[in-house]
Short mmCIF file of C-alpha atoms in Angstrom, two decimals:
data_model
loop_
_atom_site.label_atom_id
_atom_site.label_comp_id
_atom_site.label_asym_id
_atom_site.label_seq_id
_atom_site.Cartn_x
_atom_site.Cartn_y
_atom_site.Cartn_z
CA UNK A 65 64.19 133.28 190.38
CA UNK A 66 62.67 133.33 186.86
CA UNK A 67 60.12 135.84 185.52
CA UNK A 68 57.48 133.07 185.42
CA UNK A 69 57.90 132.17 189.18
CA UNK A 70 57.86 135.98 190.16
CA UNK A 71 54.54 136.50 187.99
CA UNK A 72 52.94 133.49 189.64
CA UNK A 73 53.35 135.14 193.00
CA UNK A 74 51.73 138.44 191.82
CA UNK A 75 48.60 137.41 190.05
CA UNK A 76 47.77 140.94 189.07
CA UNK A 77 45.49 139.49 186.38
CA UNK A 78 43.30 137.42 188.92
CA UNK A 79 41.28 140.42 190.06
CA UNK A 80 39.76 141.00 186.67
CA UNK A 81 37.76 138.20 185.97
CA UNK A 82 34.30 138.92 184.61
CA UNK A 83 31.04 137.15 185.04
CA UNK A 84 29.39 136.02 181.75
CA UNK A 85 25.74 135.72 182.55
CA UNK A 86 24.47 132.09 181.29
CA UNK A 87 27.96 131.00 180.59
CA UNK A 88 28.82 127.25 181.50
CA UNK A 89 30.82 126.59 184.59
CA UNK A 90 33.97 125.82 182.67
CA UNK A 91 34.17 129.22 181.00
CA UNK A 92 36.30 132.16 182.24
CA UNK A 93 36.61 135.65 181.11
CA UNK A 94 39.33 138.10 182.27
CA UNK A 95 39.20 141.75 180.99
CA UNK A 96 42.26 143.64 181.78
CA UNK A 97 42.96 147.32 181.42
CA UNK A 98 46.34 147.75 179.84
CA UNK A 99 47.51 150.91 181.68
CA UNK A 100 47.08 148.93 185.00
CA UNK A 101 48.76 145.47 183.94
CA UNK A 102 51.55 146.64 181.65
CA UNK A 103 54.02 147.56 184.25
CA UNK A 104 53.69 143.98 185.77
CA UNK A 105 53.45 142.47 182.44
CA UNK A 106 56.85 143.95 181.10
CA UNK A 107 58.61 142.28 184.25
CA UNK A 108 57.27 138.88 183.14
CA UNK A 109 58.17 138.89 179.41
CA UNK A 110 60.55 135.90 180.05
CA UNK A 111 57.69 133.61 180.07
CA UNK A 112 57.01 134.03 176.37
CA UNK A 113 57.98 131.52 173.96
CA UNK A 114 59.95 131.85 170.74
CA UNK A 115 56.69 131.76 168.49
CA UNK A 116 55.51 134.69 170.37
CA UNK A 117 58.64 136.89 170.37
CA UNK A 118 59.07 136.17 166.72
CA UNK A 119 55.64 137.30 166.01
CA UNK A 120 56.15 140.47 168.23
CA UNK A 121 59.30 141.36 166.36
CA UNK A 122 57.14 141.56 163.03
CA UNK A 123 54.91 144.13 164.71
CA UNK A 124 56.14 147.50 163.38
CA UNK A 125 54.17 149.94 165.54
CA UNK A 126 55.67 150.30 169.11
CA UNK A 127 52.37 150.66 170.88
CA UNK A 128 50.83 147.62 169.00
CA UNK A 129 54.02 145.42 169.71
CA UNK A 130 53.82 146.29 173.36
CA UNK A 131 50.09 145.58 173.42
CA UNK A 132 50.92 142.28 171.82
CA UNK A 133 53.41 141.36 174.29
CA UNK A 134 51.34 142.37 177.32
CA UNK A 135 48.28 140.21 175.95
CA UNK A 136 50.38 137.13 175.69
CA UNK A 137 51.91 137.56 178.99
CA UNK A 138 48.45 137.60 180.39
CA UNK A 139 47.37 134.64 178.38
CA UNK A 140 50.06 132.55 179.63
CA UNK A 141 49.34 133.34 183.21
CA UNK A 142 45.76 132.86 182.88
CA UNK A 143 46.31 129.45 181.27
CA UNK A 144 48.95 128.43 183.74
CA UNK A 145 46.86 129.04 186.59
CA UNK A 146 44.14 126.79 184.96
CA UNK A 147 46.46 124.12 183.84
CA UNK A 148 48.47 123.92 187.00
CA UNK A 149 51.82 124.70 185.47
CA UNK A 150 54.09 127.82 184.98
CA UNK A 151 53.58 130.37 182.55
CA UNK A 152 56.67 129.55 180.45
CA UNK A 153 55.38 125.85 180.33
CA UNK A 154 52.12 126.60 178.60
CA UNK A 155 52.19 125.29 174.98
CA UNK A 156 50.88 128.14 172.90
CA UNK A 157 50.32 127.27 169.31
CA UNK A 158 48.38 128.15 166.40
CA UNK A 159 47.01 126.17 163.23
CA UNK A 160 49.34 127.43 160.43
CA UNK A 161 46.43 127.37 158.13
CA UNK A 162 43.52 129.03 160.07
CA UNK A 163 45.51 130.88 162.72
CA UNK A 164 43.00 129.35 165.44
CA UNK A 165 44.92 128.68 168.73
CA UNK A 166 45.24 124.99 169.53
CA UNK A 167 43.74 123.38 172.68
CA UNK A 168 46.22 123.06 175.55
CA UNK A 169 46.35 120.05 178.12
CA UNK A 170 47.21 120.28 181.73
CA UNK A 171 46.11 118.97 185.15
CA UNK A 172 43.08 121.26 185.55
CA UNK A 173 39.56 119.64 185.32
CA UNK A 174 36.99 122.40 186.04
CA UNK A 175 37.55 125.91 187.07
CA UNK A 176 36.78 124.97 190.66
CA UNK A 177 39.53 122.32 190.44
CA UNK A 178 41.87 124.82 189.27
CA UNK A 179 40.89 127.14 192.09
CA UNK A 180 41.27 124.31 194.74
CA UNK A 181 44.79 123.52 193.10
CA UNK A 182 45.98 127.06 194.00
CA UNK A 183 44.19 127.51 197.48
CA UNK A 184 46.58 127.95 200.38
CA UNK A 185 46.95 124.90 202.65
CA UNK A 186 45.22 122.75 200.09
CA UNK A 187 47.28 119.78 198.78
CA UNK A 188 47.08 119.40 195.01
CA UNK A 189 44.91 116.55 194.02
CA UNK A 190 44.70 114.48 190.86
CA UNK A 191 42.69 116.10 188.00
CA UNK A 192 41.65 114.74 184.70
CA UNK A 193 43.76 115.80 181.61
CA UNK A 194 41.16 117.95 180.05
CA UNK A 195 41.99 120.16 176.83
CA UNK A 196 41.45 123.79 177.45
CA UNK A 197 40.67 126.02 174.63
CA UNK A 198 41.30 129.62 174.78
CA UNK A 199 40.72 132.98 172.83
CA UNK A 200 42.73 136.12 172.95
CA UNK A 201 41.58 139.56 171.86
CA UNK A 202 43.20 143.04 172.39
CA UNK A 203 42.28 146.67 171.42
CA UNK A 204 43.73 149.93 172.68
CA UNK A 205 43.26 150.01 176.29
CA UNK A 206 42.14 146.37 176.88
CA UNK A 207 43.04 142.78 176.60
CA UNK A 208 40.53 140.04 177.13
CA UNK A 209 41.12 136.20 177.62
CA UNK A 210 38.44 133.58 177.47
CA UNK A 211 39.18 130.02 178.41
CA UNK A 212 36.79 126.92 178.36
CA UNK A 213 36.58 123.19 177.99
CA UNK A 214 34.89 123.69 174.90
CA UNK A 215 35.34 125.86 171.74
CA UNK A 216 35.20 129.51 172.69
CA UNK A 217 35.58 132.94 171.18
CA UNK A 218 36.09 136.50 172.57
CA UNK A 219 36.53 139.79 170.82
CA UNK A 220 36.89 143.37 172.20
CA UNK A 221 37.05 146.49 169.95
CA UNK A 222 36.96 150.16 170.71
CA UNK A 223 33.88 152.01 169.38
CA UNK A 224 34.69 152.44 165.88
CA UNK A 225 35.18 155.85 163.97
CA UNK A 226 32.37 156.84 161.34
CA UNK A 227 34.52 155.89 158.46
CA UNK A 228 35.32 152.45 160.22
CA UNK A 229 31.72 152.12 161.18
CA UNK A 230 30.56 152.47 157.41
CA UNK A 231 33.24 149.87 156.44
CA UNK A 232 32.02 147.29 158.96
CA UNK A 233 28.30 148.02 158.08
CA UNK A 234 28.82 147.04 154.42
CA UNK A 235 30.11 143.49 155.58
CA UNK A 236 27.48 142.65 158.15
CA UNK A 237 24.40 140.23 157.60
CA UNK A 238 21.76 142.01 155.31
CA UNK A 239 19.20 142.05 158.29
CA UNK A 240 21.69 143.46 160.65
CA UNK A 241 22.75 146.11 158.02
CA UNK A 242 19.23 147.32 157.52
CA UNK A 243 18.39 147.50 161.26
CA UNK A 244 21.67 149.45 161.98
CA UNK A 245 21.40 151.74 159.07
CA UNK A 246 18.57 153.49 160.60
CA UNK A 247 20.73 154.58 163.53
CA UNK A 248 22.82 157.87 163.48
CA UNK A 249 26.03 159.19 165.02
CA UNK A 250 27.46 157.59 168.23
CA UNK A 251 24.56 155.21 168.46
CA UNK A 252 25.27 153.97 164.95
CA UNK A 253 29.00 153.45 165.86
CA UNK A 254 28.16 151.58 169.02
CA UNK A 255 25.69 149.43 167.54
CA UNK A 256 27.78 148.39 164.74
CA UNK A 257 30.91 147.73 166.82
CA UNK A 258 28.57 145.54 169.08
CA UNK A 259 27.30 143.63 166.02
CA UNK A 260 31.11 143.21 164.77
CA UNK A 261 32.38 141.86 168.01
CA UNK A 262 29.70 139.18 168.21
CA UNK A 263 30.56 138.27 164.54
CA UNK A 264 34.21 137.99 165.58
CA UNK A 265 33.60 136.18 168.76
CA UNK A 266 31.68 133.51 166.64
CA UNK A 267 34.21 133.06 164.06
CA UNK A 268 36.99 132.71 166.67
CA UNK A 269 34.90 129.92 168.27
CA UNK A 270 34.13 128.32 165.07
CA UNK A 271 38.07 128.41 164.52
CA UNK A 272 37.33 129.73 160.92
CA UNK A 273 38.26 133.37 161.41
CA UNK A 274 37.08 135.63 158.74
CA UNK A 275 37.50 132.90 156.12
CA UNK A 276 33.84 132.75 156.91
CA UNK A 277 31.98 135.37 155.26
CA UNK A 278 30.62 137.78 157.89
CA UNK A 279 27.69 138.73 155.80
CA UNK A 280 26.09 135.28 156.27
CA UNK A 281 26.20 135.57 160.11
CA UNK A 282 23.15 137.29 161.58
CA UNK A 283 23.66 138.27 165.06
CA UNK A 284 20.76 140.39 165.83
CA UNK A 285 19.79 142.76 168.59
CA UNK A 286 19.51 140.43 171.64
CA UNK A 287 22.08 140.65 174.34
CA UNK A 288 22.30 136.90 174.40
CA UNK A 289 21.43 134.89 171.26
CA UNK A 290 21.70 131.22 170.24
CA UNK A 291 23.33 130.63 166.83
CA UNK A 292 21.85 127.33 165.54
CA UNK A 293 21.54 124.65 168.03
CA UNK A 294 25.15 124.33 169.26
CA UNK A 295 26.35 127.95 169.75
CA UNK A 296 25.88 130.97 171.99
CA UNK A 297 27.13 134.43 171.66
CA UNK A 298 26.44 137.38 174.35
CA UNK A 299 27.66 140.70 175.30
CA UNK A 300 30.04 141.30 178.15
CA UNK A 301 31.12 144.31 179.95
CA UNK A 302 34.77 145.96 180.06
CA UNK A 303 34.24 148.98 182.32
CA UNK A 304 31.54 150.89 183.94
CA UNK A 305 32.44 153.84 181.51
CA UNK A 306 33.33 152.01 178.58
CA UNK A 307 34.29 153.16 174.90
CA UNK A 308 34.71 149.59 174.01
CA UNK A 309 32.36 146.72 173.18
CA UNK A 310 33.00 143.02 173.95
CA UNK A 311 31.39 139.81 173.15
CA UNK A 312 31.80 136.13 174.05
CA UNK A 313 30.77 133.00 172.09
CA UNK A 314 30.94 129.39 173.00
CA UNK A 315 29.92 125.86 172.04
CA UNK A 316 26.59 125.28 173.93
CA UNK A 317 27.29 121.48 174.32
CA UNK A 318 30.71 120.33 175.39
CA UNK A 319 29.87 116.70 174.85
CA UNK A 320 29.68 117.24 171.25
CA UNK A 321 33.33 117.90 169.87
CA UNK A 322 33.34 119.50 166.60
#
């Protein structure tokens, strides 16, 4: 029995799906504590592709390399469930110029379709070949995976140190910088980290990465904000007692491909 088959029978990741208020029905978010899922993930490394293992080999720090491997095992299992295939069959590729993940194709139509495909006693039915887009983020302690039938971005970061906070503050939009500069201590670090993950989620959804200047992206203080007419960014939680901040961004109209 392959590692991919074993992992499909043990969906450890499935209990870590998080609700995103106001998100479209086709969007899913999983936020997984690394300490809990790592033992399972290390038994399923066989599902990874050559590109992923090659990238992992370039990571020098052992903990960072392990986090990379765990996150990609999780990603493949989440996508496999949605696409109706095995984890090792998921075509995970990235644009060589921007680094943005490429959409993947499978049998799944909507999230509900995917759930029905996996329901005990329910025969698999036909579902349209819809492209699924995804975004992956990892930080010390957590892995976050967002999937949708539209452009989507997710970012999770531990609350930054004082030095890191000052560095990030300098690259934020001038209006955000002015607002956040009034804060002090931990409140400042938390607020700057929150602003930064919102920026990161947006540039991931736009598939530009930080090639787009973050100082031109005004995210503001609201929990949920519309960015222009076509994009939404919102906060999401990791745990009840969190030392991290997480944001999700998505294209508001899935009928308008960009």
